[in-house]
């Protein structure tokens, strides 16, 4: 039993040379590919999740956004990150240490059944979150697939693409643009609450562990020690504690750099054609066309109808496998 | 109250022939941020049409008596504030709604709703506050609020999680407990990473009758019966073909666009905007819908608007627009429907289009 969807996509997304390898991969994943009616395959699900995760981080930590800071947007992006983090935690706790030799179906299969497509349903996970190793594994789609398929983006991520690079330099030690952007929200109308929150802010970060997390409040304090607005009531507080709590279990290195083949970024229709910069740049038809182009490409066989129900990232995967 | 809705003929959908009437605004391709129209609204009687732009200018149009043309009133080209109500909101104000008592109004931002008296400018009364003690716990914000058109003690507010709360100010001074809670259960088959974001309500509007309310989320418009909290009575898909593009739309922030919606005078039709300068009308009685476009090309006097079609996949028919060629920078966020007649105002970035039914 093979995935009809993958096969169809494979038919027009890949050149002749790549087809055979993909078939091998397909067979290897046979146990965990769900039929098209059940939704995207595990591979594309994980890939999509990783992409969205990265996009979300970049949105939050990008240098000064071109648009006005919006609390609603921040909250929604944070919720997205939290959900994905929660899901990853549960997958990490369900899975034993990821043995290279074990058949891929087992560790992924169980977590796949638990997690997707609705990541708001926590899987029953009695075991605690393991150390960094399993977490790294579940954060990186490339490593997940490494054992069963060497065609899928496994080149060592020696040089992360620029978008990934944005985050760590942005965090410590100087005040990053996100919190300053949120400061702007507060700056509209400084209220007396900002002083109360200032005290809360100084308390909170100290309780957090982790490199970037601990660094940021210090960085902020260094940046503008005397500015009461810095100890922003709600947005600043919100941003600091959320992000540090979020990053406690993992460093950004784990998330962004470990084993991610950055060629994904080149093919990722979800990033702008420029690939690296100005994620917040105004949308133009061209930009969107370029981003949409990879998965709107004409089928090899003109008679083959374009399947709009394939997720965008199925197409990324197919392009990657073919490359 | 609900008007006659255009001389008795069924409004909206395909029963009317919408024609171009006027367009206001510069033709340049380069649009300054300050010129972007941020709000459009008819006055209660329909005699005036107000528009505001991001530069803070308000332009009011008045209808000429014999000729159904709207021309800007000379006396108000740049409105200067008559009263300034300062420092009441920490976050961006998303809604202002005048009460049916014409004495009070509400203003809403992400976390709070304040009640004001029109004559008292130095203080307001806080009626809703969802700010958590620890901001780290913040997962939901207020997105829109409106007073009931007839019951001056009733208001609704929507959230970024797709919920709507109805509050009765009589039951408690601080509306921290809602009287009604409207939420549609999630459809598990369409769940995705973006489910929460696309469920965020960008606009909520009571019907003129006061019996229904309408909410706009990213992909659809929903009509709710105020007596039924469990689910909407109607759901209209605005641009379902975008569902497979949500990742891109998340990346370029379009998924956060806040579309508004409006009712026609008789509540028999609803209208909302989309991308590519398209806007959509839904006739609630015939259940027919139409997609129209606000563009300079279709702007000859009294020229009829031709229905547009978006091709979601497969072979594109002639005159259809494919999803991939949609211009996502041309978004219609604000539309208004005359309270009595079939005249509509559509804001397309920095241009204001007026359309009316041929019969008008």
PDB file of N, CA and C in Angstrom, chain B residues 252-294:
ATOM      1  N   UNK B 252       3.189  35.895   5.237  1.00  0.00           N
ATOM      2  CA  UNK B 252       3.170  37.301   4.805  1.00  0.00           C
ATOM      3  C   UNK B 252       2.182  38.143   5.585  1.00  0.00           C
ATOM      4  N   UNK B 253       1.640  37.590   6.648  1.00  0.00           N
ATOM      5  CA  UNK B 253       0.781  38.319   7.586  1.00  0.00           C
ATOM      6  C   UNK B 253      -0.628  38.594   7.075  1.00  0.00           C
ATOM      7  N   UNK B 254      -0.935  38.177   5.877  1.00  0.00           N
ATOM      8  CA  UNK B 254      -2.293  38.421   5.378  1.00  0.00           C
ATOM      9  C   UNK B 254      -3.336  37.736   6.237  1.00  0.00           C
ATOM     10  N   UNK B 255      -2.938  36.646   6.865  1.00  0.00           N
ATOM     11  CA  UNK B 255      -3.890  35.890   7.676  1.00  0.00           C
ATOM     12  C   UNK B 255      -4.390  36.722   8.854  1.00  0.00           C
ATOM     13  N   UNK B 256      -3.697  37.812   9.159  1.00  0.00           N
ATOM     14  CA  UNK B 256      -4.125  38.670  10.253  1.00  0.00           C
ATOM     15  C   UNK B 256      -4.978  39.848   9.762  1.00  0.00           C
ATOM     16  N   UNK B 257      -5.252  39.900   8.480  1.00  0.00           N
ATOM     17  CA  UNK B 257      -6.079  40.990   7.954  1.00  0.00           C
ATOM     18  C   UNK B 257      -7.442  40.978   8.600  1.00  0.00           C
ATOM     19  N   UNK B 258      -7.921  42.167   8.920  1.00  0.00           N
ATOM     20  CA  UNK B 258      -9.210  42.248   9.614  1.00  0.00           C
ATOM     21  C   UNK B 258     -10.272  42.769   8.656  1.00  0.00           C
ATOM     22  N   UNK B 259     -11.046  41.839   8.168  1.00  0.00           N
ATOM     23  CA  UNK B 259     -12.134  42.200   7.276  1.00  0.00           C
ATOM     24  C   UNK B 259     -13.372  42.564   8.083  1.00  0.00           C
ATOM     25  N   UNK B 260     -14.094  43.554   7.592  1.00  0.00           N
ATOM     26  CA  UNK B 260     -15.362  43.894   8.234  1.00  0.00           C
ATOM     27  C   UNK B 260     -16.507  43.319   7.423  1.00  0.00           C
ATOM     28  N   UNK B 261     -17.694  43.454   7.968  1.00  0.00           N
ATOM     29  CA  UNK B 261     -18.882  42.961   7.272  1.00  0.00           C
ATOM     30  C   UNK B 261     -20.024  43.911   7.570  1.00  0.00           C
ATOM     31  N   UNK B 262     -21.062  43.860   6.754  1.00  0.00           N
ATOM     32  CA  UNK B 262     -22.200  44.741   7.025  1.00  0.00           C
ATOM     33  C   UNK B 262     -23.489  44.124   6.515  1.00  0.00           C
ATOM     34  N   UNK B 263     -24.583  44.609   7.085  1.00  0.00           N
ATOM     35  CA  UNK B 263     -25.928  44.176   6.697  1.00  0.00           C
ATOM     36  C   UNK B 263     -26.537  45.207   5.752  1.00  0.00           C
ATOM     37  N   UNK B 264     -27.457  44.766   4.930  1.00  0.00           N
ATOM     38  CA  UNK B 264     -28.246  45.764   4.214  1.00  0.00           C
ATOM     39  C   UNK B 264     -29.391  46.206   5.123  1.00  0.00           C
ATOM     40  N   UNK B 265     -30.142  47.186   4.659  1.00  0.00           N
ATOM     41  CA  UNK B 265     -31.147  47.802   5.524  1.00  0.00           C
ATOM     42  C   UNK B 265     -32.201  46.839   6.035  1.00  0.00           C
ATOM     43  N   UNK B 266     -32.562  45.867   5.206  1.00  0.00           N
ATOM     44  CA  UNK B 266     -33.630  44.942   5.602  1.00  0.00           C
ATOM     45  C   UNK B 266     -33.081  43.661   6.209  1.00  0.00           C
ATOM     46  N   UNK B 267     -31.779  43.582   6.390  1.00  0.00           N
ATOM     47  CA  UNK B 267     -31.126  42.390   6.933  1.00  0.00           C
ATOM     48  C   UNK B 267     -31.273  41.179   6.034  1.00  0.00           C
ATOM     49  N   UNK B 268     -31.634  41.404   4.788  1.00  0.00           N
ATOM     50  CA  UNK B 268     -31.787  40.241   3.907  1.00  0.00           C
ATOM     51  C   UNK B 268     -30.504  39.902   3.179  1.00  0.00           C
ATOM     52  N   UNK B 269     -29.536  40.779   3.256  1.00  0.00           N
ATOM     53  CA  UNK B 269     -28.261  40.520   2.582  1.00  0.00           C
ATOM     54  C   UNK B 269     -27.109  41.005   3.438  1.00  0.00           C
ATOM     55  N   UNK B 270     -25.962  40.384   3.232  1.00  0.00           N
ATOM     56  CA  UNK B 270     -24.760  40.799   3.947  1.00  0.00           C
ATOM     57  C   UNK B 270     -23.610  40.933   2.956  1.00  0.00           C
ATOM     58  N   UNK B 271     -22.654  41.742   3.322  1.00  0.00           N
ATOM     59  CA  UNK B 271     -21.546  42.027   2.414  1.00  0.00           C
ATOM     60  C   UNK B 271     -20.245  42.049   3.196  1.00  0.00           C
ATOM     61  N   UNK B 272     -19.199  41.600   2.539  1.00  0.00           N
ATOM     62  CA  UNK B 272     -17.880  41.653   3.140  1.00  0.00           C
ATOM     63  C   UNK B 272     -16.835  41.698   2.046  1.00  0.00           C
ATOM     64  N   UNK B 273     -15.624  42.056   2.399  1.00  0.00           N
ATOM     65  CA  UNK B 273     -14.571  42.207   1.401  1.00  0.00           C
ATOM     66  C   UNK B 273     -13.666  41.003   1.318  1.00  0.00           C
ATOM     67  N   UNK B 274     -12.817  41.022   0.278  1.00  0.00           N
ATOM     68  CA  UNK B 274     -11.860  39.946   0.074  1.00  0.00           C
ATOM     69  C   UNK B 274     -10.616  40.560  -0.554  1.00  0.00           C
ATOM     70  N   UNK B 275      -9.828  39.745  -1.221  1.00  0.00           N
ATOM     71  CA  UNK B 275      -8.596  40.230  -1.843  1.00  0.00           C
ATOM     72  C   UNK B 275      -8.835  40.534  -3.322  1.00  0.00           C
ATOM     73  N   UNK B 276      -7.799  41.088  -3.933  1.00  0.00           N
ATOM     74  CA  UNK B 276      -7.887  41.423  -5.358  1.00  0.00           C
ATOM     75  C   UNK B 276      -8.971  42.456  -5.625  1.00  0.00           C
ATOM     76  N   UNK B 277      -9.256  43.248  -4.614  1.00  0.00           N
ATOM     77  CA  UNK B 277     -10.345  44.233  -4.707  1.00  0.00           C
ATOM     78  C   UNK B 277     -11.703  43.603  -4.987  1.00  0.00           C
ATOM     79  N   UNK B 278     -11.830  42.351  -4.586  1.00  0.00           N
ATOM     80  CA  UNK B 278     -13.129  41.703  -4.683  1.00  0.00           C
ATOM     81  C   UNK B 278     -13.910  41.929  -3.404  1.00  0.00           C
ATOM     82  N   UNK B 279     -15.207  41.975  -3.554  1.00  0.00           N
ATOM     83  CA  UNK B 279     -16.064  41.946  -2.375  1.00  0.00           C
ATOM     84  C   UNK B 279     -17.227  41.019  -2.662  1.00  0.00           C
ATOM     85  N   UNK B 280     -17.802  40.516  -1.589  1.00  0.00           N
ATOM     86  CA  UNK B 280     -18.794  39.453  -1.725  1.00  0.00           C
ATOM     87  C   UNK B 280     -20.116  39.886  -1.103  1.00  0.00           C
ATOM     88  N   UNK B 281     -21.186  39.482  -1.749  1.00  0.00           N
ATOM     89  CA  UNK B 281     -22.522  39.729  -1.194  1.00  0.00           C
ATOM     90  C   UNK B 281     -23.268  38.420  -1.084  1.00  0.00           C
ATOM     91  N   UNK B 282     -23.965  38.247  -0.003  1.00  0.00           N
ATOM     92  CA  UNK B 282     -24.740  37.028   0.208  1.00  0.00           C
ATOM     93  C   UNK B 282     -26.192  37.405   0.451  1.00  0.00           C
ATOM     94  N   UNK B 283     -27.073  36.822  -0.339  1.00  0.00           N
ATOM     95  CA  UNK B 283     -28.494  37.041  -0.138  1.00  0.00           C
ATOM     96  C   UNK B 283     -29.000  35.944   0.794  1.00  0.00           C
ATOM     97  N   UNK B 284     -29.518  36.323   1.932  1.00  0.00           N
ATOM     98  CA  UNK B 284     -29.872  35.335   2.929  1.00  0.00           C
ATOM     99  C   UNK B 284     -31.177  34.631   2.616  1.00  0.00           C
ATOM    100  N   UNK B 285     -31.992  35.262   1.775  1.00  0.00           N
ATOM    101  CA  UNK B 285     -33.261  34.610   1.470  1.00  0.00           C
ATOM    102  C   UNK B 285     -33.117  33.627   0.319  1.00  0.00           C
ATOM    103  N   UNK B 286     -32.432  34.033  -0.721  1.00  0.00           N
ATOM    104  CA  UNK B 286     -32.271  33.118  -1.854  1.00  0.00           C
ATOM    105  C   UNK B 286     -31.042  32.243  -1.716  1.00  0.00           C
ATOM    106  N   UNK B 287     -30.193  32.563  -0.746  1.00  0.00           N
ATOM    107  CA  UNK B 287     -28.947  31.857  -0.517  1.00  0.00           C
ATOM    108  C   UNK B 287     -28.021  31.960  -1.730  1.00  0.00           C
ATOM    109  N   UNK B 288     -28.163  33.012  -2.484  1.00  0.00           N
ATOM    110  CA  UNK B 288     -27.247  33.197  -3.600  1.00  0.00           C
ATOM    111  C   UNK B 288     -26.180  34.196  -3.205  1.00  0.00           C
ATOM    112  N   UNK B 289     -25.018  34.052  -3.822  1.00  0.00           N
ATOM    113  CA  UNK B 289     -23.949  34.991  -3.512  1.00  0.00           C
ATOM    114  C   UNK B 289     -23.297  35.459  -4.809  1.00  0.00           C
ATOM    115  N   UNK B 290     -22.620  36.572  -4.718  1.00  0.00           N
ATOM    116  CA  UNK B 290     -21.967  37.122  -5.895  1.00  0.00           C
ATOM    117  C   UNK B 290     -20.644  37.756  -5.480  1.00  0.00           C
ATOM    118  N   UNK B 291     -19.696  37.689  -6.385  1.00  0.00           N
ATOM    119  CA  UNK B 291     -18.400  38.337  -6.164  1.00  0.00           C
ATOM    120  C   UNK B 291     -18.285  39.486  -7.149  1.00  0.00           C
ATOM    121  N   UNK B 292     -18.008  40.664  -6.652  1.00  0.00           N
ATOM    122  CA  UNK B 292     -17.858  41.829  -7.509  1.00  0.00           C
ATOM    123  C   UNK B 292     -16.485  42.448  -7.284  1.00  0.00           C
ATOM    124  N   UNK B 293     -16.094  43.306  -8.184  1.00  0.00           N
ATOM    125  CA  UNK B 293     -14.765  43.894  -8.090  1.00  0.00           C
ATOM    126  C   UNK B 293     -14.843  45.412  -8.117  1.00  0.00           C
ATOM    127  N   UNK B 294     -14.060  46.025  -7.277  1.00  0.00           N
ATOM    128  CA  UNK B 294     -13.953  47.480  -7.275  1.00  0.00           C
ATOM    129  C   UNK B 294     -12.650  47.834  -7.977  1.00  0.00           C
TER     130      UNK B 294
END
